[in-house]
Amino acid sequence: MGPGSHRLSLSISVSSLGLLLLLPLLPECFGAEGRLAHKLFRDLFANYTSALRPVADTDQALNVTLEVTLSQIIDMDERNQVLTLYLWIRQEWTDAYLRWDPDAYGGLDAIRIPSSLVWRPDIILYNKADAQAPASASTNVVLRHDGAVRWDAPAITRSSCRVDVSAFPFDAQRCGLTFGSWTHGGHQLDVQTRGAAASLADFVENVEWRVLGMPARRRVLTYGCCSEPYPDVTFTLLLRRRAAAYVCNLLLPCVLISLLAPLAFHLPADSGEKVSLGVTVLLALTVFQLLLAESMPPAESVPLIGKYYMATMTMVTFSTALTILIMNLHYCGPSARPVPAWARTLLLGRLARGLCVRERGEPCGQSRPPESSPSPQPPDREAGPPAGPCHEPRCLCHQEALLRHVATITNTFHRHRAAQRCHEEWKRLARVMDRFFLGIFFSMALVMSLLVLVQAL
């Protein structure tokens, strides 16, 4: 081993010896600090009272700085219009009777004592919604040598908040929390806010509400009971509802059902399911309406999604009624009157070409010109074989009865063909009306759905 190793061993031995000599003195140092803190406490509170405002001049206003940190949104009760929050509230003021010289107490410049021992400002939440006492009375305060007092206390607040659900589930809410002194006017206690807004650094995200901000505003109001002004600080919590769950569970099913309802006009009349589809859609919307009524808070105005449901149900009702009328047109029997001339011209002519309602094998845009239904001609009793004697024993002129029967069969066939053409015209008119109302109601359902879904963007 060289000289360097001997020097290192010697320095370690000296350090260990110094540490051993200092160990007995550590309890005395800590004990001295504790004794100084007790002595300071006795000196400060020997003649101190927490019942009076701690100012040297009673005409001087005491400044209190208020700082709020939002930690969590516990509950938003839309039915009772009550907002429950978990806040961290910090209040700072200067106590003129709690000052000392740190050098006289071993450099002790701050102590922590129960808040019940010092004077505290009577700042409360003006718009509180319960009668429970605040749960912040048992916390300590930090007292500095210059008299500055800092009181940090957590609090669970229940405040009244006017909830407007007219745009539910895409609504935004503004809930104010007003803090101020209950008994001290502005000439005795002045409330100020630290910063332009409450702190959101430790906020726990809420699953239903998104916090947009919490700006602060100081006001000075004069109430009818008192002549002196009363300052207060209002923190406005800006909230926007997270609508993803409502869109997936309530809105999208209604949109899909509303787009399905106009397809009843596209079903063939012979299927027998046109009216059944409309009634089924109406029943499905009624079930979703009941689910919506359970999850929707009561309000004076009808929410947006409620208006959408009512409009959709009204549209489905009208479409079902029109389907029944169109089916009556489709099943017009042979005894029905012919299609009116104006309907044949406008509906079977122009509208059919515009909607591409055509017969099988007919190109789109070119409809068959409507044929007038020929009226059956009665048999001509005067028509017969030429007058005059006929010497042929098998001549048809001698078969007048046979000719009358043939004429009757011909007229019956013509009448049947005319009734068949009339029935086909009514069926074609029903198809034209089906195609027309399909476009109308599908466009209405699509426009209403887009107007509601745009609100979610």
Short mmCIF file of C-alpha atoms in Angstrom, two decimals:
data_model
loop_
_atom_site.label_atom_id
_atom_site.label_comp_id
_atom_site.label_asym_id
_atom_site.label_seq_id
_atom_site.Cartn_x
_atom_site.Cartn_y
_atom_site.Cartn_z
CA MET A 1 0.00 0.00 0.00
CA GLY A 2 1.26 3.45 -0.93
CA PRO A 3 1.17 6.85 0.77
CA GLY A 4 -2.12 7.73 -0.98
CA SER A 5 -3.92 4.83 0.68
CA HIS A 6 -2.70 5.92 4.12
CA ARG A 7 -3.95 9.48 3.56
CA LEU A 8 -7.42 8.21 2.44
CA SER A 9 -7.71 6.00 5.54
CA LEU A 10 -6.73 8.89 7.75
CA SER A 11 -9.37 11.26 6.23
CA ILE A 12 -12.13 8.63 6.65
CA SER A 13 -11.16 8.17 10.29
CA VAL A 14 -11.28 11.94 10.93
CA SER A 15 -14.75 12.25 9.27
CA SER A 16 -16.11 9.37 11.31
CA LEU A 17 -14.78 10.91 14.50
CA GLY A 18 -16.41 14.28 13.69
CA LEU A 19 -19.75 12.62 12.99
CA LEU A 20 -19.63 10.75 16.27
CA LEU A 21 -18.96 14.02 18.11
CA LEU A 22 -21.93 15.77 16.44
CA LEU A 23 -24.50 13.04 17.04
CA PRO A 24 -25.09 13.91 20.74
CA LEU A 25 -25.73 17.55 19.75
CA LEU A 26 -28.53 16.85 17.20
CA PRO A 27 -31.32 16.19 19.75
CA GLU A 28 -30.35 19.35 21.56
CA CYS A 29 -30.61 21.33 18.29
CA PHE A 30 -34.01 19.89 17.48
CA GLY A 31 -35.14 20.28 21.02
CA ALA A 32 -34.01 23.89 21.01
CA GLU A 33 -36.06 24.55 17.89
CA GLY A 34 -39.12 22.96 19.48
CA ARG A 35 -38.64 25.00 22.65
CA LEU A 36 -38.34 28.17 20.58
CA ALA A 37 -41.55 27.33 18.71
CA HIS A 38 -43.39 26.80 22.02
CA LYS A 39 -42.00 30.05 23.39
CA LEU A 40 -43.05 31.87 20.20
CA PHE A 41 -46.54 30.40 20.43
CA ARG A 42 -46.93 31.48 24.06
CA ASP A 43 -45.66 34.98 23.30
CA LEU A 44 -47.93 35.43 20.28
CA PHE A 45 -51.16 34.20 21.82
CA ALA A 46 -50.68 35.55 25.34
CA ASN A 47 -53.00 38.51 24.71
CA TYR A 48 -54.42 37.53 21.30
CA THR A 49 -58.10 37.15 20.53
CA SER A 50 -59.57 35.63 17.39
CA ALA A 51 -62.89 37.41 17.80
CA LEU A 52 -61.80 40.80 16.40
CA ARG A 53 -60.54 41.86 13.01
CA PRO A 54 -56.69 41.90 13.22
CA VAL A 55 -55.94 45.46 12.02
CA ALA A 56 -54.01 48.20 13.78
CA ASP A 57 -56.48 50.84 12.59
CA THR A 58 -60.18 49.93 12.76
CA ASP A 59 -60.92 52.28 9.84
CA GLN A 60 -58.54 50.34 7.64
CA ALA A 61 -59.89 47.61 5.37
CA LEU A 62 -58.33 44.18 5.62
CA ASN A 63 -57.35 42.73 2.25
CA VAL A 64 -58.09 39.03 1.72
CA THR A 65 -56.77 37.27 -1.39
CA LEU A 66 -58.85 34.33 -2.59
CA GLU A 67 -57.54 31.55 -4.82
CA VAL A 68 -59.59 28.54 -5.94
CA THR A 69 -58.36 25.29 -7.50
CA LEU A 70 -60.91 22.98 -9.10
CA SER A 71 -60.14 19.37 -8.28
CA GLN A 72 -63.21 17.38 -9.34
CA ILE A 73 -66.80 17.64 -10.53
CA ILE A 74 -68.63 15.28 -8.21
CA ASP A 75 -72.15 15.62 -9.53
CA MET A 76 -74.38 17.77 -11.73
CA ASP A 77 -77.99 17.31 -10.67
CA GLU A 78 -79.98 18.77 -13.58
CA ARG A 79 -83.31 17.85 -12.01
CA ASN A 80 -82.65 19.82 -8.81
CA GLN A 81 -80.19 22.24 -10.47
CA VAL A 82 -77.42 21.62 -7.95
CA LEU A 83 -73.70 21.42 -8.79
CA THR A 84 -71.38 19.55 -6.42
CA LEU A 85 -67.65 20.33 -6.67
CA TYR A 86 -64.48 19.43 -4.82
CA LEU A 87 -62.37 22.58 -4.43
CA TRP A 88 -59.11 23.65 -2.85
CA ILE A 89 -59.59 27.11 -1.41
CA ARG A 90 -56.64 29.28 -0.41
CA GLN A 91 -57.12 32.51 1.58
CA GLU A 92 -54.32 34.89 2.44
CA TRP A 93 -54.39 37.97 4.67
CA THR A 94 -52.14 39.84 7.10
CA ASP A 95 -52.65 39.68 10.85
CA ALA A 96 -51.21 42.77 12.48
CA TYR A 97 -50.96 41.10 15.90
CA LEU A 98 -49.08 37.95 14.85
CA ARG A 99 -45.60 39.28 14.01
CA TRP A 100 -42.18 38.54 15.46
CA ASP A 101 -38.50 38.93 14.85
CA PRO A 102 -37.04 35.67 13.47
CA ASP A 103 -33.62 36.45 15.00
CA ALA A 104 -35.15 36.48 18.46
CA TYR A 105 -36.39 32.93 17.98
CA GLY A 106 -33.43 31.21 16.42
CA GLY A 107 -34.28 32.13 12.81
CA LEU A 108 -37.80 30.63 13.04
CA ASP A 109 -39.76 32.46 10.34
CA ALA A 110 -42.96 30.35 10.01
CA ILE A 111 -45.12 28.10 12.14
CA ARG A 112 -48.18 25.97 11.45
CA ILE A 113 -51.01 26.15 13.93
CA PRO A 114 -54.70 25.14 13.95
CA SER A 115 -56.86 27.60 12.08
CA SER A 116 -59.31 27.82 14.96
CA LEU A 117 -56.72 29.77 17.01
CA VAL A 118 -56.47 32.73 14.66
CA TRP A 119 -58.99 35.16 13.24
CA ARG A 120 -60.46 33.90 9.95
CA PRO A 121 -62.47 35.83 7.38
CA ASP A 122 -66.13 34.85 7.21
CA ILE A 123 -66.01 34.26 3.45
CA ILE A 124 -68.69 31.83 2.39
CA LEU A 125 -70.33 30.64 -0.79
CA TYR A 126 -73.31 32.89 -1.40
CA ASN A 127 -75.24 30.55 -3.69
CA LYS A 128 -74.76 27.39 -1.65
CA ALA A 129 -77.53 24.80 -1.93
CA ASP A 130 -77.29 23.12 1.47
CA ALA A 131 -77.15 24.06 5.14
CA GLN A 132 -74.12 21.97 6.06
CA ALA A 133 -71.11 23.66 7.58
CA PRO A 134 -67.96 23.74 5.43
CA ALA A 135 -65.58 20.85 6.01
CA SER A 136 -62.51 23.10 6.23
CA ALA A 137 -62.54 24.22 9.86
CA SER A 138 -60.01 21.65 11.11
CA THR A 139 -57.12 22.48 8.77
CA ASN A 140 -54.00 24.36 9.83
CA VAL A 141 -52.80 27.78 8.78
CA VAL A 142 -49.25 28.82 7.91
CA LEU A 143 -48.20 31.87 9.92
CA ARG A 144 -45.14 33.84 8.82
CA HIS A 145 -43.05 36.27 10.84
CA ASP A 146 -44.39 39.33 8.99
CA GLY A 147 -47.99 38.48 9.96
CA ALA A 148 -48.95 36.89 6.61
CA VAL A 149 -51.48 34.11 7.15
CA ARG A 150 -52.15 31.45 4.52
CA TRP A 151 -55.10 29.14 4.95
CA ASP A 152 -55.35 26.18 2.54
CA ALA A 153 -58.50 24.13 2.96
CA PRO A 154 -60.30 21.55 0.82
CA ALA A 155 -64.04 21.95 0.53
CA ILE A 156 -66.97 20.10 -1.05
CA THR A 157 -69.42 22.73 -2.25
CA ARG A 158 -73.03 22.33 -3.35
CA SER A 159 -74.09 25.39 -5.29
CA SER A 160 -77.24 26.26 -7.17
CA CYS A 161 -76.84 26.41 -10.95
CA ARG A 162 -79.49 27.26 -13.53
CA VAL A 163 -79.31 24.40 -16.04
CA ASP A 164 -80.55 25.07 -19.58
CA VAL A 165 -81.14 21.81 -21.45
CA SER A 166 -82.73 23.29 -24.56
CA ALA A 167 -79.79 22.01 -26.63
CA PHE A 168 -79.51 18.62 -24.86
CA PRO A 169 -77.34 16.56 -25.41
CA PHE A 170 -75.19 19.24 -27.06
CA ASP A 171 -75.71 21.80 -24.30
CA ALA A 172 -73.20 24.04 -22.54
CA GLN A 173 -73.69 25.28 -18.99
CA ARG A 174 -72.43 28.29 -17.03
CA CYS A 175 -72.41 27.80 -13.27
CA GLY A 176 -71.27 30.61 -11.02
CA LEU A 177 -69.75 30.28 -7.55
CA THR A 178 -69.88 33.58 -5.65
CA PHE A 179 -67.63 34.00 -2.59
CA GLY A 180 -67.81 36.95 -0.24
CA SER A 181 -67.92 38.04 3.36
CA TRP A 182 -71.24 37.57 5.10
CA THR A 183 -70.99 40.33 7.73
CA HIS A 184 -68.07 42.57 6.75
CA GLY A 185 -68.63 45.29 4.20
CA GLY A 186 -66.11 46.61 1.75
CA HIS A 187 -64.84 49.23 4.23
CA GLN A 188 -63.84 46.48 6.65
CA LEU A 189 -62.86 43.54 4.45
CA ASP A 190 -61.89 43.69 0.79
CA VAL A 191 -61.90 40.45 -1.20
CA GLN A 192 -59.49 40.14 -4.12
CA THR A 193 -58.76 37.26 -6.47
CA ARG A 194 -55.36 35.90 -7.34
CA GLY A 195 -55.18 35.53 -11.10
CA ALA A 196 -57.86 35.89 -13.73
CA ALA A 197 -59.25 32.37 -13.34
CA ALA A 198 -59.33 29.39 -11.06
CA SER A 199 -56.56 26.84 -11.38
CA LEU A 200 -57.24 23.62 -13.30
CA ALA A 201 -53.78 22.09 -12.85
CA ASP A 202 -55.02 19.28 -10.58
CA PHE A 203 -58.42 18.75 -12.16
CA VAL A 204 -59.65 15.16 -12.53
CA GLU A 205 -61.44 14.77 -15.87
CA ASN A 206 -65.16 14.10 -15.73
CA VAL A 207 -66.79 11.44 -17.92
CA GLU A 208 -69.87 13.52 -18.72
CA TRP A 209 -68.69 17.13 -18.66
CA ARG A 210 -65.75 18.88 -20.30
CA VAL A 211 -64.44 21.95 -18.50
CA LEU A 212 -63.77 24.89 -20.82
CA GLY A 213 -62.51 27.24 -18.14
CA MET A 214 -63.30 28.91 -14.84
CA PRO A 215 -62.77 32.67 -15.12
CA ALA A 216 -62.99 34.91 -12.06
CA ARG A 217 -64.66 38.29 -11.77
CA ARG A 218 -64.72 40.71 -8.84
CA ARG A 219 -67.84 42.75 -8.18
CA VAL A 220 -68.84 45.38 -5.66
CA LEU A 221 -72.58 45.35 -4.93
CA THR A 222 -74.83 47.35 -2.65
CA TYR A 223 -77.77 45.46 -1.21
CA GLY A 224 -81.07 46.87 -0.06
CA CYS A 225 -80.45 45.94 3.56
CA CYS A 226 -77.19 47.84 3.95
CA SER A 227 -75.71 51.10 2.75
CA GLU A 228 -72.09 50.01 2.54
CA PRO A 229 -70.79 48.09 -0.51
CA TYR A 230 -70.05 44.37 -0.36
CA PRO A 231 -67.29 43.05 -2.64
CA ASP A 232 -67.42 39.46 -3.85
CA VAL A 233 -65.59 37.19 -6.29
CA THR A 234 -67.53 35.04 -8.78
CA PHE A 235 -65.90 32.02 -10.42
CA THR A 236 -67.89 30.98 -13.51
CA LEU A 237 -67.47 27.31 -14.38
CA LEU A 238 -67.89 26.78 -18.13
CA LEU A 239 -69.05 23.26 -18.96
CA ARG A 240 -69.90 21.41 -22.14
CA ARG A 241 -71.59 18.02 -22.11
CA ARG A 242 -69.81 15.04 -23.66
CA ALA A 243 -72.48 13.88 -26.09
CA ALA A 244 -70.82 10.73 -27.47
CA ALA A 245 -72.82 8.33 -25.27
CA TYR A 246 -76.12 10.05 -26.05
CA VAL A 247 -75.37 10.10 -29.77
CA CYS A 248 -74.59 6.37 -29.84
CA ASN A 249 -77.42 5.23 -27.56
CA LEU A 250 -80.28 7.60 -28.40
CA LEU A 251 -79.60 9.67 -31.49
CA LEU A 252 -78.10 7.24 -34.02
CA PRO A 253 -80.86 4.61 -33.58
CA CYS A 254 -83.47 7.28 -34.17
CA VAL A 255 -81.62 8.52 -37.26
CA LEU A 256 -81.45 5.01 -38.72
CA ILE A 257 -85.10 4.33 -37.96
CA SER A 258 -86.15 7.66 -39.50
CA LEU A 259 -84.22 6.81 -42.67
CA LEU A 260 -85.89 3.39 -42.74
CA ALA A 261 -89.44 4.76 -42.50
CA PRO A 262 -89.64 6.27 -46.05
CA LEU A 263 -88.68 2.91 -47.54
CA ALA A 264 -92.27 1.80 -46.95
CA PHE A 265 -93.10 3.72 -50.15
CA HIS A 266 -90.62 1.52 -52.03
CA LEU A 267 -92.20 -1.76 -50.96
CA PRO A 268 -94.52 -3.39 -53.51
CA ALA A 269 -98.15 -2.96 -52.61
CA ASP A 270 -98.78 -6.67 -53.12
CA SER A 271 -96.27 -7.55 -50.40
CA GLY A 272 -98.75 -6.59 -47.68
CA GLU A 273 -96.00 -5.11 -45.45
CA LYS A 274 -96.19 -1.41 -46.30
CA VAL A 275 -98.42 -0.41 -43.40
CA SER A 276 -96.77 -2.95 -41.08
CA LEU A 277 -93.39 -1.32 -41.63
CA GLY A 278 -94.71 2.12 -40.78
CA VAL A 279 -96.43 0.91 -37.62
CA THR A 280 -93.31 -1.00 -36.52
CA VAL A 281 -91.13 2.09 -37.00
CA LEU A 282 -93.61 4.16 -35.01
CA LEU A 283 -93.56 1.68 -32.14
CA ALA A 284 -89.74 1.62 -32.13
CA LEU A 285 -89.64 5.43 -31.94
CA THR A 286 -92.10 5.35 -29.06
CA VAL A 287 -89.82 2.99 -27.11
CA PHE A 288 -86.81 5.25 -27.68
CA GLN A 289 -88.92 8.25 -26.68
CA LEU A 290 -89.63 6.60 -23.33
CA LEU A 291 -85.92 5.89 -22.81
CA LEU A 292 -85.13 9.49 -23.67
CA ALA A 293 -87.70 10.80 -21.19
CA GLU A 294 -86.01 8.84 -18.40
CA SER A 295 -82.51 10.16 -19.10
CA MET A 296 -83.49 13.71 -20.01
CA PRO A 297 -83.74 16.27 -17.20
CA PRO A 298 -87.06 18.10 -16.88
CA ALA A 299 -87.13 21.60 -18.29
CA GLU A 300 -89.50 24.31 -19.38
CA SER A 301 -88.36 24.14 -23.00
CA VAL A 302 -88.26 20.97 -25.08
CA PRO A 303 -84.65 19.82 -25.69
CA LEU A 304 -83.24 19.53 -29.18
CA ILE A 305 -83.26 15.74 -29.24
CA GLY A 306 -86.85 15.76 -27.98
CA LYS A 307 -87.88 18.03 -30.86
CA TYR A 308 -86.10 15.69 -33.26
CA TYR A 309 -87.97 12.67 -31.88
CA MET A 310 -91.33 14.45 -32.12
CA ALA A 311 -90.63 15.61 -35.68
CA THR A 312 -89.57 12.09 -36.69
CA MET A 313 -92.65 10.49 -35.14
CA THR A 314 -94.87 13.05 -36.89
CA MET A 315 -93.18 12.30 -40.20
CA VAL A 316 -93.62 8.54 -39.74
CA THR A 317 -97.28 9.03 -38.85
CA PHE A 318 -97.95 11.06 -41.98
CA SER A 319 -96.03 8.59 -44.14
CA THR A 320 -98.09 5.69 -42.76
CA ALA A 321 -101.32 7.57 -43.45
CA LEU A 322 -100.22 8.37 -47.00
CA THR A 323 -99.25 4.73 -47.51
CA ILE A 324 -102.80 3.69 -46.63
CA LEU A 325 -104.24 6.20 -49.12
CA ILE A 326 -101.87 5.07 -51.86
CA MET A 327 -102.80 1.45 -51.25
CA ASN A 328 -106.44 2.41 -51.76
CA LEU A 329 -105.46 3.81 -55.14
CA HIS A 330 -103.56 0.64 -55.96
CA TYR A 331 -106.48 -1.64 -55.16
CA CYS A 332 -109.14 0.27 -57.06
CA GLY A 333 -111.40 -2.36 -58.55
CA PRO A 334 -112.89 -2.60 -62.03
CA SER A 335 -115.89 -0.58 -60.87
CA ALA A 336 -113.74 2.47 -60.15
CA ARG A 337 -114.09 5.58 -62.20
CA PRO A 338 -111.39 6.36 -64.75
CA VAL A 339 -108.38 8.47 -63.80
CA PRO A 340 -109.26 12.16 -64.16
CA ALA A 341 -107.83 13.94 -67.13
CA TRP A 342 -105.72 16.35 -65.07
CA ALA A 343 -104.19 13.44 -63.11
CA ARG A 344 -103.53 11.56 -66.33
CA THR A 345 -101.76 14.60 -67.79
CA LEU A 346 -99.81 15.83 -64.78
CA LEU A 347 -99.14 12.67 -62.77
CA LEU A 348 -99.07 9.89 -65.33
CA GLY A 349 -97.47 12.14 -67.92
CA ARG A 350 -95.02 14.73 -66.62
CA LEU A 351 -94.42 13.50 -63.08
CA ALA A 352 -93.99 9.90 -64.22
CA ARG A 353 -91.36 10.95 -66.76
CA GLY A 354 -89.55 13.04 -64.12
CA LEU A 355 -89.51 10.21 -61.60
CA CYS A 356 -88.69 7.50 -64.18
CA VAL A 357 -91.81 5.50 -63.40
CA ARG A 358 -92.16 3.37 -66.52
CA GLU A 359 -93.65 0.15 -67.70
CA ARG A 360 -91.53 -2.93 -68.22
CA GLY A 361 -89.35 -2.49 -71.27
CA GLU A 362 -90.04 1.24 -71.52
CA PRO A 363 -86.92 3.52 -71.43
CA CYS A 364 -86.60 6.03 -68.56
CA GLY A 365 -87.88 9.50 -69.40
CA GLN A 366 -90.31 8.29 -72.07
CA SER A 367 -93.65 7.30 -70.69
CA ARG A 368 -96.33 5.65 -72.72
CA PRO A 369 -98.91 8.17 -73.81
CA PRO A 370 -102.02 7.66 -71.76
CA GLU A 371 -104.81 6.01 -73.60
CA SER A 372 -108.33 7.12 -73.13
CA SER A 373 -110.57 4.40 -71.92
CA PRO A 374 -112.96 3.59 -74.76
CA SER A 375 -116.52 3.30 -73.69
CA PRO A 376 -118.10 0.01 -74.68
CA GLN A 377 -120.52 0.17 -77.58
CA PRO A 378 -123.86 -1.53 -77.25
CA PRO A 379 -124.72 -4.10 -79.88
CA ASP A 380 -126.25 -2.65 -83.00
CA ARG A 381 -129.54 -4.39 -83.40
CA GLU A 382 -130.10 -2.87 -86.80
CA ALA A 383 -126.87 -4.30 -88.16
CA GLY A 384 -127.49 -7.56 -89.89
CA PRO A 385 -127.45 -9.29 -93.20
CA PRO A 386 -128.45 -7.27 -96.18
CA ALA A 387 -132.12 -7.06 -96.76
CA GLY A 388 -133.58 -9.10 -99.51
CA PRO A 389 -134.21 -12.67 -100.25
CA CYS A 390 -131.29 -15.07 -99.86
CA HIS A 391 -131.42 -18.42 -101.58
CA GLU A 392 -128.45 -19.92 -99.64
CA PRO A 393 -129.70 -22.25 -96.93
CA ARG A 394 -126.49 -21.88 -94.81
CA CYS A 395 -126.05 -18.10 -95.18
CA LEU A 396 -125.07 -16.18 -92.05
CA CYS A 397 -127.84 -13.73 -92.62
CA HIS A 398 -130.21 -16.34 -91.34
CA GLN A 399 -128.24 -16.58 -88.02
CA GLU A 400 -129.31 -13.31 -86.37
CA ALA A 401 -129.19 -14.81 -82.90
CA LEU A 402 -125.62 -15.96 -83.42
CA LEU A 403 -124.60 -12.49 -84.55
CA ARG A 404 -126.15 -10.93 -81.48
CA HIS A 405 -124.23 -13.33 -79.22
CA VAL A 406 -120.95 -12.56 -80.96
CA ALA A 407 -121.59 -8.83 -80.58
CA THR A 408 -122.35 -9.30 -76.88
CA ILE A 409 -119.10 -11.25 -76.37
CA THR A 410 -117.16 -8.56 -78.22
CA ASN A 411 -118.65 -5.78 -76.14
CA THR A 412 -118.01 -7.71 -72.94
CA PHE A 413 -114.39 -8.20 -73.95
CA HIS A 414 -114.05 -4.49 -74.71
CA ARG A 415 -115.57 -3.57 -71.37
CA HIS A 416 -113.20 -5.95 -69.59
CA ARG A 417 -110.22 -4.48 -71.45
CA ALA A 418 -111.36 -0.97 -70.57
CA ALA A 419 -111.79 -1.87 -66.90
CA GLN A 420 -108.40 -3.59 -66.92
CA ARG A 421 -106.75 -0.51 -68.45
CA CYS A 422 -108.48 1.69 -65.85
CA HIS A 423 -107.24 -0.55 -63.06
CA GLU A 424 -103.70 -0.48 -64.50
CA GLU A 425 -103.81 3.30 -64.66
CA TRP A 426 -104.75 3.50 -60.98
CA LYS A 427 -101.96 1.10 -60.10
CA ARG A 428 -99.52 3.15 -62.15
CA LEU A 429 -100.74 6.30 -60.44
CA ALA A 430 -100.11 4.61 -57.07
CA ARG A 431 -96.54 3.78 -58.15
CA VAL A 432 -95.98 7.41 -59.19
CA MET A 433 -97.24 8.67 -55.84
CA ASP A 434 -95.07 6.08 -54.02
CA ARG A 435 -91.97 7.26 -55.87
CA PHE A 436 -92.84 10.92 -55.27
CA PHE A 437 -93.41 10.59 -51.53
CA LEU A 438 -90.35 8.35 -51.20
CA GLY A 439 -88.17 11.22 -52.38
CA ILE A 440 -90.01 13.80 -50.27
CA PHE A 441 -89.92 11.92 -46.96
CA PHE A 442 -86.42 10.56 -47.44
CA SER A 443 -85.15 14.09 -48.07
CA MET A 444 -86.97 15.35 -44.99
CA ALA A 445 -85.52 12.58 -42.81
CA LEU A 446 -82.02 13.16 -44.18
CA VAL A 447 -82.16 16.93 -43.66
CA MET A 448 -83.48 16.63 -40.09
CA SER A 449 -80.83 14.05 -39.20
CA LEU A 450 -78.02 16.17 -40.63
CA LEU A 451 -79.24 19.27 -38.77
CA VAL A 452 -79.12 17.39 -35.48
CA LEU A 453 -75.81 15.60 -36.15
CA VAL A 454 -74.11 18.85 -37.15
CA GLN A 455 -74.64 20.04 -33.57
CA ALA A 456 -72.29 17.27 -32.40
CA LEU A 457 -69.39 18.53 -34.52
#
